[in-house]
Each structure stands twice: as C-alpha cells, then as structure tokens.
mmCIF file of C-alpha atoms in Angstrom:
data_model
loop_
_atom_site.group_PDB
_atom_site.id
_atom_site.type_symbol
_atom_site.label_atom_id
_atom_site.label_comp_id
_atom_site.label_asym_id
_atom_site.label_seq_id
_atom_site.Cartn_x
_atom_site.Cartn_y
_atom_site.Cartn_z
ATOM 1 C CA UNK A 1 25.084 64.508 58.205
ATOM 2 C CA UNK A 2 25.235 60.779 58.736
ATOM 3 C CA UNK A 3 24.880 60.980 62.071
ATOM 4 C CA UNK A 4 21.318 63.108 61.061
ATOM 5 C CA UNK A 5 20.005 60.525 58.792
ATOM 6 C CA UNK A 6 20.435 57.751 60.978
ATOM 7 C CA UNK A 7 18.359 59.512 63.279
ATOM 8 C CA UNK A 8 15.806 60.233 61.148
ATOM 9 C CA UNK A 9 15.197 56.851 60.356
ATOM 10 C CA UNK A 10 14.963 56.315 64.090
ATOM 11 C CA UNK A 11 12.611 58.354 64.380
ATOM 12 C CA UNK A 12 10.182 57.380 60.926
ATOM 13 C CA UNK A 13 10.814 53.660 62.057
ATOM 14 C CA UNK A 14 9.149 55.054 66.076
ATOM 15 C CA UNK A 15 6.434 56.722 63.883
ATOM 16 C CA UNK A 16 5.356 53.480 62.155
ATOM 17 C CA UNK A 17 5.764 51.202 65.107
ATOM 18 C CA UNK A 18 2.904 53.829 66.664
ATOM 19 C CA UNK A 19 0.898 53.403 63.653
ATOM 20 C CA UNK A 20 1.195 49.015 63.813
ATOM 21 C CA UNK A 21 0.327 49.657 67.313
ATOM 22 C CA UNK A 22 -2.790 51.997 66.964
ATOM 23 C CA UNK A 23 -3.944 49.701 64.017
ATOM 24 C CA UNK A 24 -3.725 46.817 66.679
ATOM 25 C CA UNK A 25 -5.686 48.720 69.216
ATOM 26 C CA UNK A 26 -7.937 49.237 66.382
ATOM 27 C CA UNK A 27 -8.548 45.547 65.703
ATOM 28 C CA UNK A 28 -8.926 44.792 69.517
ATOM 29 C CA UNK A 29 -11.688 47.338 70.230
ATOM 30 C CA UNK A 30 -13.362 45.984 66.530
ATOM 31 C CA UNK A 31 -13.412 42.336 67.769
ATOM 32 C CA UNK A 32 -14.680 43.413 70.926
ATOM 33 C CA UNK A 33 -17.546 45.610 69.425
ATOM 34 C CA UNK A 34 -18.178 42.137 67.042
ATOM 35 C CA UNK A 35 -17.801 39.505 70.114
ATOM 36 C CA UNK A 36 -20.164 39.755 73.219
ATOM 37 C CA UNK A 37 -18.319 39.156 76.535
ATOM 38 C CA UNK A 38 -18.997 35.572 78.147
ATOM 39 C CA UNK A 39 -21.289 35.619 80.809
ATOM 40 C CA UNK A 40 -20.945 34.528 84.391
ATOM 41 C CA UNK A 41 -23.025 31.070 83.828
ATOM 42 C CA UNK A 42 -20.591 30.282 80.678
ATOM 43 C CA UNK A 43 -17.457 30.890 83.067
ATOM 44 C CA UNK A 44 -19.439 28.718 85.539
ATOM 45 C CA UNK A 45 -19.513 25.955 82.693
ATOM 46 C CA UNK A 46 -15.803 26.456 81.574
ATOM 47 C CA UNK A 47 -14.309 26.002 85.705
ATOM 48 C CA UNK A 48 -16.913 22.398 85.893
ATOM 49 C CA UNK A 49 -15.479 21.290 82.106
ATOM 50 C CA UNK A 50 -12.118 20.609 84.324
ATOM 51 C CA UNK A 51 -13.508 17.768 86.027
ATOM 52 C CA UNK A 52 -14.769 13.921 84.193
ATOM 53 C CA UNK A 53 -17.886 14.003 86.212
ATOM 54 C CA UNK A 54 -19.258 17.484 84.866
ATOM 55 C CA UNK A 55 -17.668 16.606 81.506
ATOM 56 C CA UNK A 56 -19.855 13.601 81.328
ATOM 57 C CA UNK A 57 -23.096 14.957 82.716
ATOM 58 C CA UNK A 58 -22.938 18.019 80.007
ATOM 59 C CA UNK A 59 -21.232 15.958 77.578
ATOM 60 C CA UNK A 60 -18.440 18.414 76.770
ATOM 61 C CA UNK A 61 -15.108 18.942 76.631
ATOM 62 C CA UNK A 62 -12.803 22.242 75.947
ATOM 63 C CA UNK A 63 -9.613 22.088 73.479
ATOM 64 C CA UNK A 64 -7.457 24.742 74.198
ATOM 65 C CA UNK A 65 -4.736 26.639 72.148
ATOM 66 C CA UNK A 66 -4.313 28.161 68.898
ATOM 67 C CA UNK A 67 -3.210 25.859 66.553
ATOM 68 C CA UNK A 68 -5.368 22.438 68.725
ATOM 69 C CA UNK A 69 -8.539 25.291 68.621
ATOM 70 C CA UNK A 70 -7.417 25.616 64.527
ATOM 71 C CA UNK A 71 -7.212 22.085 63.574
ATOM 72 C CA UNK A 72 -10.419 21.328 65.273
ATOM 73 C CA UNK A 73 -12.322 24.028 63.198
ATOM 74 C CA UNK A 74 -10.446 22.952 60.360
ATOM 75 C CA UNK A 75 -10.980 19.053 60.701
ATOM 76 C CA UNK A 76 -14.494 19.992 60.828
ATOM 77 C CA UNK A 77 -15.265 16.449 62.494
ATOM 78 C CA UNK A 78 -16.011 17.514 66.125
ATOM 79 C CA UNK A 79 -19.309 20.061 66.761
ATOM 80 C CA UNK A 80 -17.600 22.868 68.087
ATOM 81 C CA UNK A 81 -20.333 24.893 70.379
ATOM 82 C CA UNK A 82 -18.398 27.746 71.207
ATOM 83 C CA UNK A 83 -15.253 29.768 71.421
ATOM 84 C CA UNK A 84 -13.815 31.775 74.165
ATOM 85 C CA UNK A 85 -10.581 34.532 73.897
ATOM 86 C CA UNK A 86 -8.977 36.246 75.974
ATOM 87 C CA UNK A 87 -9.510 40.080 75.869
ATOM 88 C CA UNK A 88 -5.900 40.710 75.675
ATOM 89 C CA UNK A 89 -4.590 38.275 73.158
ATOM 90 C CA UNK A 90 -3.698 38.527 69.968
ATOM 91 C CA UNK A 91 -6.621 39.607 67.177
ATOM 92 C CA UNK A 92 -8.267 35.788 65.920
ATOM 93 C CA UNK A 93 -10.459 35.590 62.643
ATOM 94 C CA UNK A 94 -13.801 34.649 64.282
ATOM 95 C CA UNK A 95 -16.414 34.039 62.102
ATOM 96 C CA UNK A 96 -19.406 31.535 62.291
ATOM 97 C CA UNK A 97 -18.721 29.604 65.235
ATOM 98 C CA UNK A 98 -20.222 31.612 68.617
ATOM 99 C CA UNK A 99 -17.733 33.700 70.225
ATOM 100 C CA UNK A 100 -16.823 35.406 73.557
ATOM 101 C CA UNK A 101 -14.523 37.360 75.603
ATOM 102 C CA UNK A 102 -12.859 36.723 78.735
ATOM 103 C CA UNK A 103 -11.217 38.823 81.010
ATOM 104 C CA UNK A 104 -7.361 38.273 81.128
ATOM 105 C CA UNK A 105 -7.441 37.001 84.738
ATOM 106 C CA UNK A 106 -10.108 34.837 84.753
ATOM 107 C CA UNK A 107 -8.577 33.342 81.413
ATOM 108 C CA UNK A 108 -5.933 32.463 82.751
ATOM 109 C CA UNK A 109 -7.304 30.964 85.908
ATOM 110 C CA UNK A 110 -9.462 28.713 83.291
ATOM 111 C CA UNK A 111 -6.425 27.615 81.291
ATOM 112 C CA UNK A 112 -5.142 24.854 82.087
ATOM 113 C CA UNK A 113 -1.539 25.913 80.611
ATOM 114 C CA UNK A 114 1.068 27.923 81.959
ATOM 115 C CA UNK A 115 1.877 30.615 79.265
ATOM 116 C CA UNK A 116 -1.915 30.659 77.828
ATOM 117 C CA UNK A 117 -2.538 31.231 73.745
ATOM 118 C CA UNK A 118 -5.829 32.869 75.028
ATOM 119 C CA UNK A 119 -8.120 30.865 73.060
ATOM 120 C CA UNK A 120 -10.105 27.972 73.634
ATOM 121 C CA UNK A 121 -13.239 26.218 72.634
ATOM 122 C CA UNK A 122 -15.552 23.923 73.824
ATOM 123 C CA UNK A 123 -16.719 20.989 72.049
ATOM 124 C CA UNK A 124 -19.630 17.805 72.292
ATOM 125 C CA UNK A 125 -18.071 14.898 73.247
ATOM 126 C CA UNK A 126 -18.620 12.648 70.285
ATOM 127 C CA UNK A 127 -20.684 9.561 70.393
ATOM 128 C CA UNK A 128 -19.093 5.993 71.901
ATOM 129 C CA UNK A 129 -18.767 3.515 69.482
ATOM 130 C CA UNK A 130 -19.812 -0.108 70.564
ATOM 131 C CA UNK A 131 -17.337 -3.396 70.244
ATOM 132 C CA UNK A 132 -19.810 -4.480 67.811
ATOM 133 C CA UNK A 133 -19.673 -1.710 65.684
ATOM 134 C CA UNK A 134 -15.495 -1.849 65.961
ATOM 135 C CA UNK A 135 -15.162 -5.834 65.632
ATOM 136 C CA UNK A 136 -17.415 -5.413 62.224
ATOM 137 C CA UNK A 137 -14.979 -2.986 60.743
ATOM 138 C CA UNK A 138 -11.650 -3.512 59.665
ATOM 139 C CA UNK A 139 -8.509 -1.950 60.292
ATOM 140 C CA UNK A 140 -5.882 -1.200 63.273
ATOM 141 C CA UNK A 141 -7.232 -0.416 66.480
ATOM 142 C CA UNK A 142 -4.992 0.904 69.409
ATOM 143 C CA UNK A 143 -5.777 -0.508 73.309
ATOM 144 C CA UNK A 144 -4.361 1.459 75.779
ATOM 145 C CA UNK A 145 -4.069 -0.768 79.095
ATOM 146 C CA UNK A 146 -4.096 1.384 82.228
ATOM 147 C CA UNK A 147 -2.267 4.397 80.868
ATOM 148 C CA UNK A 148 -2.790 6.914 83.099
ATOM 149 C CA UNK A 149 -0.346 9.928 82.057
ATOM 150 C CA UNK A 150 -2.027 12.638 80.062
ATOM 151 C CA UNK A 151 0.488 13.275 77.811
ATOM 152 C CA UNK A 152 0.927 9.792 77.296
ATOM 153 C CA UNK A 153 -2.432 8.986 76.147
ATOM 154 C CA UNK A 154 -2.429 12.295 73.828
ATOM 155 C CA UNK A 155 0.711 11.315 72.154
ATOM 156 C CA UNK A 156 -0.644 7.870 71.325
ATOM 157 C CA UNK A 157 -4.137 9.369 69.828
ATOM 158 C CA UNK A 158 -2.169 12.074 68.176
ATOM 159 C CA UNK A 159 0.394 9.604 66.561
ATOM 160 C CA UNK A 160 -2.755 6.398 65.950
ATOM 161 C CA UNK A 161 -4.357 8.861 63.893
ATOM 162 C CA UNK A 162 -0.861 9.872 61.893
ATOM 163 C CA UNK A 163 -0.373 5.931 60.724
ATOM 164 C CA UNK A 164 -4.168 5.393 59.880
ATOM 165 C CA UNK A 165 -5.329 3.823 63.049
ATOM 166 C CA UNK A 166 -8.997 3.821 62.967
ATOM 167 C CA UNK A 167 -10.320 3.060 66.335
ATOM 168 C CA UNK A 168 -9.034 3.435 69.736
ATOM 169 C CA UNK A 169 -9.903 1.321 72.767
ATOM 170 C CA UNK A 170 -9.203 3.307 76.324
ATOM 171 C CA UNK A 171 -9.370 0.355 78.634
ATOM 172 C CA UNK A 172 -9.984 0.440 82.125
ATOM 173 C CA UNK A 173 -7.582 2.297 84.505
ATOM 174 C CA UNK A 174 -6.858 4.803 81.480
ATOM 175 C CA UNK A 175 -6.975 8.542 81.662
ATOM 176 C CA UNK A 176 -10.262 10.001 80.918
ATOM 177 C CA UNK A 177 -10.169 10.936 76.494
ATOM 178 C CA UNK A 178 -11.459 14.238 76.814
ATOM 179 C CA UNK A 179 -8.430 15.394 80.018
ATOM 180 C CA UNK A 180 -7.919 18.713 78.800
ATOM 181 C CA UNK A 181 -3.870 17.854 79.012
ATOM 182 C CA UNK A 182 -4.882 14.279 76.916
ATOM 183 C CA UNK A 183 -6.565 16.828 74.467
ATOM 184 C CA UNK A 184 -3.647 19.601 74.359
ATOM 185 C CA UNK A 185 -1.440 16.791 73.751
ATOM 186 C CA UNK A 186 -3.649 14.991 70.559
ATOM 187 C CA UNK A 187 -2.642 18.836 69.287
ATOM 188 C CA UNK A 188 -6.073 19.403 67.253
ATOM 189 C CA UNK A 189 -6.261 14.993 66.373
ATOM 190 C CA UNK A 190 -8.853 14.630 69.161
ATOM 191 C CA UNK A 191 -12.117 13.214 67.599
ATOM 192 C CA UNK A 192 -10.508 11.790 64.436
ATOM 193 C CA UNK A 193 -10.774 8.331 65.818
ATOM 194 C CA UNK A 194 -13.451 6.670 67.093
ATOM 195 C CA UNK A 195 -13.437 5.309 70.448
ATOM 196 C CA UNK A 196 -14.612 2.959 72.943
ATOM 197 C CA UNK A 197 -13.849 3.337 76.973
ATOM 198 C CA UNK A 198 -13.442 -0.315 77.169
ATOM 199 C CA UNK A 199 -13.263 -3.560 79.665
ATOM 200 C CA UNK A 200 -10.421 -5.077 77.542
ATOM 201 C CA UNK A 201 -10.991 -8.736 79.323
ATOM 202 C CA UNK A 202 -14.703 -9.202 77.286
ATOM 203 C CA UNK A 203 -14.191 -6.778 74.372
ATOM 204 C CA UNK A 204 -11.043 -8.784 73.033
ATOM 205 C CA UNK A 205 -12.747 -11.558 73.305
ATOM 206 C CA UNK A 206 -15.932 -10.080 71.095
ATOM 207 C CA UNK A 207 -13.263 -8.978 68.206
ATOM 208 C CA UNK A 208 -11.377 -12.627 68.436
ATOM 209 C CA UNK A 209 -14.198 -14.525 67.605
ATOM 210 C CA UNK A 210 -14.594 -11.680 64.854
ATOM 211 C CA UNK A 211 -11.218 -13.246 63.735
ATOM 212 C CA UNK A 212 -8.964 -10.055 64.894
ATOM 213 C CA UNK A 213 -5.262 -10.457 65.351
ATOM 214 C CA UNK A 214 -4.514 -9.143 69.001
ATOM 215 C CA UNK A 215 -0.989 -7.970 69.771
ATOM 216 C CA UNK A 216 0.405 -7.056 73.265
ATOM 217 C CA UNK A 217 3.478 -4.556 73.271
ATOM 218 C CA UNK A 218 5.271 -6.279 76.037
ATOM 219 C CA UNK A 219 9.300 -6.223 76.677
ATOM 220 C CA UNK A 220 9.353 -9.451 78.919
ATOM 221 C CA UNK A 221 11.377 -12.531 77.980
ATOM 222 C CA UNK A 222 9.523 -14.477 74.708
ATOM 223 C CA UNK A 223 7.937 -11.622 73.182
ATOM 224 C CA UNK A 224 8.747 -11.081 69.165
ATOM 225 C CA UNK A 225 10.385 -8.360 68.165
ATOM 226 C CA UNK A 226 7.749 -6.698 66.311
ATOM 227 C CA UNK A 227 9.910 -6.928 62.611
ATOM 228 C CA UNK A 228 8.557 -10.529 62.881
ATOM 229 C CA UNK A 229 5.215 -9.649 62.849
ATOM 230 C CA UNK A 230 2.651 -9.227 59.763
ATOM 231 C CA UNK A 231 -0.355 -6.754 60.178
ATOM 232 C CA UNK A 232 -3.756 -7.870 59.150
ATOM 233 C CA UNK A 233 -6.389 -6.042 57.799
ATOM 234 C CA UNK A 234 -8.226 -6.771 61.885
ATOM 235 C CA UNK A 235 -5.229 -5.950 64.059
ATOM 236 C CA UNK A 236 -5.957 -4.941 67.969
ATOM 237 C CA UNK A 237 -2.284 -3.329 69.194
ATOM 238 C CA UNK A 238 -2.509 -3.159 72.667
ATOM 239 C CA UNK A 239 -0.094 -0.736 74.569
ATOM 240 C CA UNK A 240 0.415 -1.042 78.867
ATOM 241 C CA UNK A 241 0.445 0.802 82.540
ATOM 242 C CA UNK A 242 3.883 2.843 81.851
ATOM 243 C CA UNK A 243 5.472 0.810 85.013
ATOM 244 C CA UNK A 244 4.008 -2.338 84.746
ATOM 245 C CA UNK A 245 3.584 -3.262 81.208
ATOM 246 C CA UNK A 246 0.031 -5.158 79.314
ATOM 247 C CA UNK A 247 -2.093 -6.757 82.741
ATOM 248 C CA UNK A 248 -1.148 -10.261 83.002
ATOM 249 C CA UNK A 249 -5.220 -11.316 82.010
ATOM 250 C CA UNK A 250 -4.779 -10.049 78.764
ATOM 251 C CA UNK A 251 -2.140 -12.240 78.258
ATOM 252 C CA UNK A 252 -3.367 -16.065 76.279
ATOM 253 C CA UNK A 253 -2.264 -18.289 74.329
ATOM 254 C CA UNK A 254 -3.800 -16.803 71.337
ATOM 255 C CA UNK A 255 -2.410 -13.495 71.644
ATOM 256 C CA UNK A 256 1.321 -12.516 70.621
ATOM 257 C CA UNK A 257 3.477 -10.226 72.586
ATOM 258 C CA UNK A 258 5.361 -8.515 70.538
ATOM 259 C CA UNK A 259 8.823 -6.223 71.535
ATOM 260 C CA UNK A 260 11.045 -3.419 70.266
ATOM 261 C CA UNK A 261 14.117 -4.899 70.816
ATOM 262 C CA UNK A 262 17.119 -2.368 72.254
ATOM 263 C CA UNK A 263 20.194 -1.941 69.980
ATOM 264 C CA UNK A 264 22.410 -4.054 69.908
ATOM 265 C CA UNK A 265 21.365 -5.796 73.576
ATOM 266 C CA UNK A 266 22.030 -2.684 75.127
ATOM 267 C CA UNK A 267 20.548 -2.975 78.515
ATOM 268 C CA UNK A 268 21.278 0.498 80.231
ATOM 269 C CA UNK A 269 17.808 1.910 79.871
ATOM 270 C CA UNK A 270 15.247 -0.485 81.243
ATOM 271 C CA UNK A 271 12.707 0.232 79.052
ATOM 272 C CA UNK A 272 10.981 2.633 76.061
ATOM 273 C CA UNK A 273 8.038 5.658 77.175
ATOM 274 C CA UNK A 274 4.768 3.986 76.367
ATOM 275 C CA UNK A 275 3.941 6.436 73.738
ATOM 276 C CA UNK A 276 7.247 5.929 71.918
ATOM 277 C CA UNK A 277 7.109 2.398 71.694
ATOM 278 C CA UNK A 278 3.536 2.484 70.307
ATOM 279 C CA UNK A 279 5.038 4.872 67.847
ATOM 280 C CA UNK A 280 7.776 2.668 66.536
ATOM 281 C CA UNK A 281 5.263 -0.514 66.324
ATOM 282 C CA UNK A 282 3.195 1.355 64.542
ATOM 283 C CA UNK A 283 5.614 2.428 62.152
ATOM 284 C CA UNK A 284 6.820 -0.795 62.034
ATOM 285 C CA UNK A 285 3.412 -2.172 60.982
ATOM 286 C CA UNK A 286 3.083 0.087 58.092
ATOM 287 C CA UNK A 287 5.953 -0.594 56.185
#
C-alpha cells in the first residue's frame, strides 16, 4: 500500500507540473498577443548599436540583461526608447515602455553575451556635460586615463556611483561609455553620473584654476599612500592605462600621486587591477 501511495503522489505531482507548464504556455502566447514582433528595420538598428560610430550618429545605446534592463527602468534617469525580448524567454512584466519580440536566433546573434537573459533595451545616450559645468560643481570626480578594458571601465562607473562620485571624466584613449560590455558591467549604474569624454591635459587645468584637488593613483616610487590623503569637497581622482599607469603629462608639481601600499612590503604581485585600486581609494576617501 505504501508502495501505491508513493506512486500516486508521483503521479498528482506529473499532473501539476503539466498544469505550471500549460499556465506558462499560457503567459507566452498572452505576451505575444500584447507585444508586436520587432520589425526588420529595428533589428537593422539593434546589429549598428554594436559599433561607436552608429552609436554616436543615432545617439543610442542598448543595456542588456534582466536585472541592468531593471535598474535602468527603475532608476528612471536614462530615457529608455524601447525594449526587445526574446520569444522564448522567460514571461517579463511589460508595461508602458514600447515593447517587441525577437526571434530566439536572431536574439541571440544580437546579444552580446554568451548565455543571453533575452531582454534588452535601448536607451538615448544622455547629454555631455562640459568642464565648465563640472569645475563649477563640487564633489569627487573620477578620470579614467587610457583605460581601455570594458569591464574595467564598468566596474569603475558601477563602483564611482556606489561611494557618491558625481562626475566621471573618460579621457582620451578610454573605452567608448556606452560599450555594451562597459554597460553590462555598470550592472543597471550607467547614466547615474554625469560625464565628460575628456582631453585630461586642458580640462585639469580648467578645474585647477577652479581650485580642485587633483590626485593621480600611481604605484611608482614617492607616491603617498592614499591614508595620508584628505578629500576635499573639489577632488579630481584620476585612475591609469592598466599596464602603464597615469601618462607621464598629467603628472606636475601641483598634483599628488597617491598609492595603495601592498601589505606588509609584499612585492610578489606587481601591481593592483585598475578597477580595484580605484575601489579601495575611494573607500579610503570616504571614511
């Protein structure tokens, strides 16, 4: 008789997994009846959104993934023109933004991730701020001094905006902002700072004579470790090329290079990931 009921359960706990399933299929085919399918010249769009040029000319950008396409919507700060899903994903509450469906295939072939969420949105590329309009504010403001990894530069806008950073600089030699792998890697924080694609050599110049403190992260023999330094309510942290360091021109008399110092001396790793050591300055400036 054991042996019965056992099986019975088997079989109620088949019944209702065919139920979840159908109710699934249910919410599919009601999204799709809700959601027209995209059409060929919005594909188009999507495959040119890859590359800076067409990202500049049309001035937008795509953020892809669920919880990046999430805490866009939510952050409310970037204008979010439309939203594309897979066919096949999972069911996603769309509601007043402008939505379409994509074909699994050609999804995928758009993504610009492996294992694709199956959502993505595209999104203006907010306005550039000028150095004038930065130098009159106050505040921290990250430099980023050719950093040309993707996930480099989306780790250091992502973590900027988690210590209050209100302005970020992306100097010459940088990855473009709006990379779709800098933007995957911001996770949902692109657009929460305001930003300048900058020539460091004048613009520093334009927020020193607005009396801005200007620190170089730089691990070189007769920087400070960065304990020793005070943040001021105009401080320019500038972070460098992830093999060479800040660009010797920044470099003047007037400007302190500042360090995070390795544990005790230890000298078996030559040096910290770009991103990291941002992170820990940072920190270290807001205790």
């Amino acid at each position: 008789m054991k042996y019965l009921f056992i099986r019975t359960q088997n079989s109620e706990l088949r019944t209702q997994n065919s139920e979840l399933r159908t109710q699934n299929s249910e919410l599919r085919t009601q999204n799709s009846e809700l959601v027209k399918s995209a059409s060929n010249n919005q594909i188009k769009l999507l495959r040119k959104l890859g590359q800076k040029k067409y990202r500049e000319k049309e001035g937008l950008f795509v953020v892809e993934g669920e919880r990046a396409v999430e805490q866009v919507l939510e952050n409310g700060i970037l204008n979010v023109r439309e939203v594309f899903v897979d066919k096949e994903a999972k069911s996603y509450q769309l509601t007043a933004i402008s939505s379409y469906l994509i074909d699994t295939k050609t999804f995928s072939e758009l993504s610009d991730t492996e294992n694709s969420q199956g959502i993505l949105a595209v999104c203006e590329i907010p306005k550039e701020s000028s150095v004038e309009e930065l130098s009159n504010r106050e505040g921290l403001i990250i430099a980023t001094d050719r950093i040309q990894d993707p996930g480099n530069l989306g780790t250091i806008v992502r973590t900027a905006a988690w210590f209050g950073a209100s302005s970020i600089l992306i100097g010459k030699g940088s990855v473009d902002l709006h990379h779709p792998k800098v933007v995957r890697s911001t996770a949902g924080a692109t657009g929460v700072l305001s930003y300048r694609n900058s020539n460091l050599d004048k613009d520093l110049e334009v927020f020193e004579k607005e009396g801005w403190q200007i620190l170089l992260l730089d691990g070189n023999e007769g920087a400070l470790p960065i304990s020793k330094i005070n943040s001021t309510n105009k401080t320019v942290l500038i972070v460098g090329n992830e093999a060479n360091g800040v660009d010797g021109k920044l470099i003047t008399s007037d400007r302190k290079r500042v360090m995070i110092p390795s544990s005790k001396e230890n000298r078996s790793v030559e040096s910290l990931n770009a991103a990291i050591a941002l992170s820990i300055a940072l920190y270290q400036l807001n205790i």
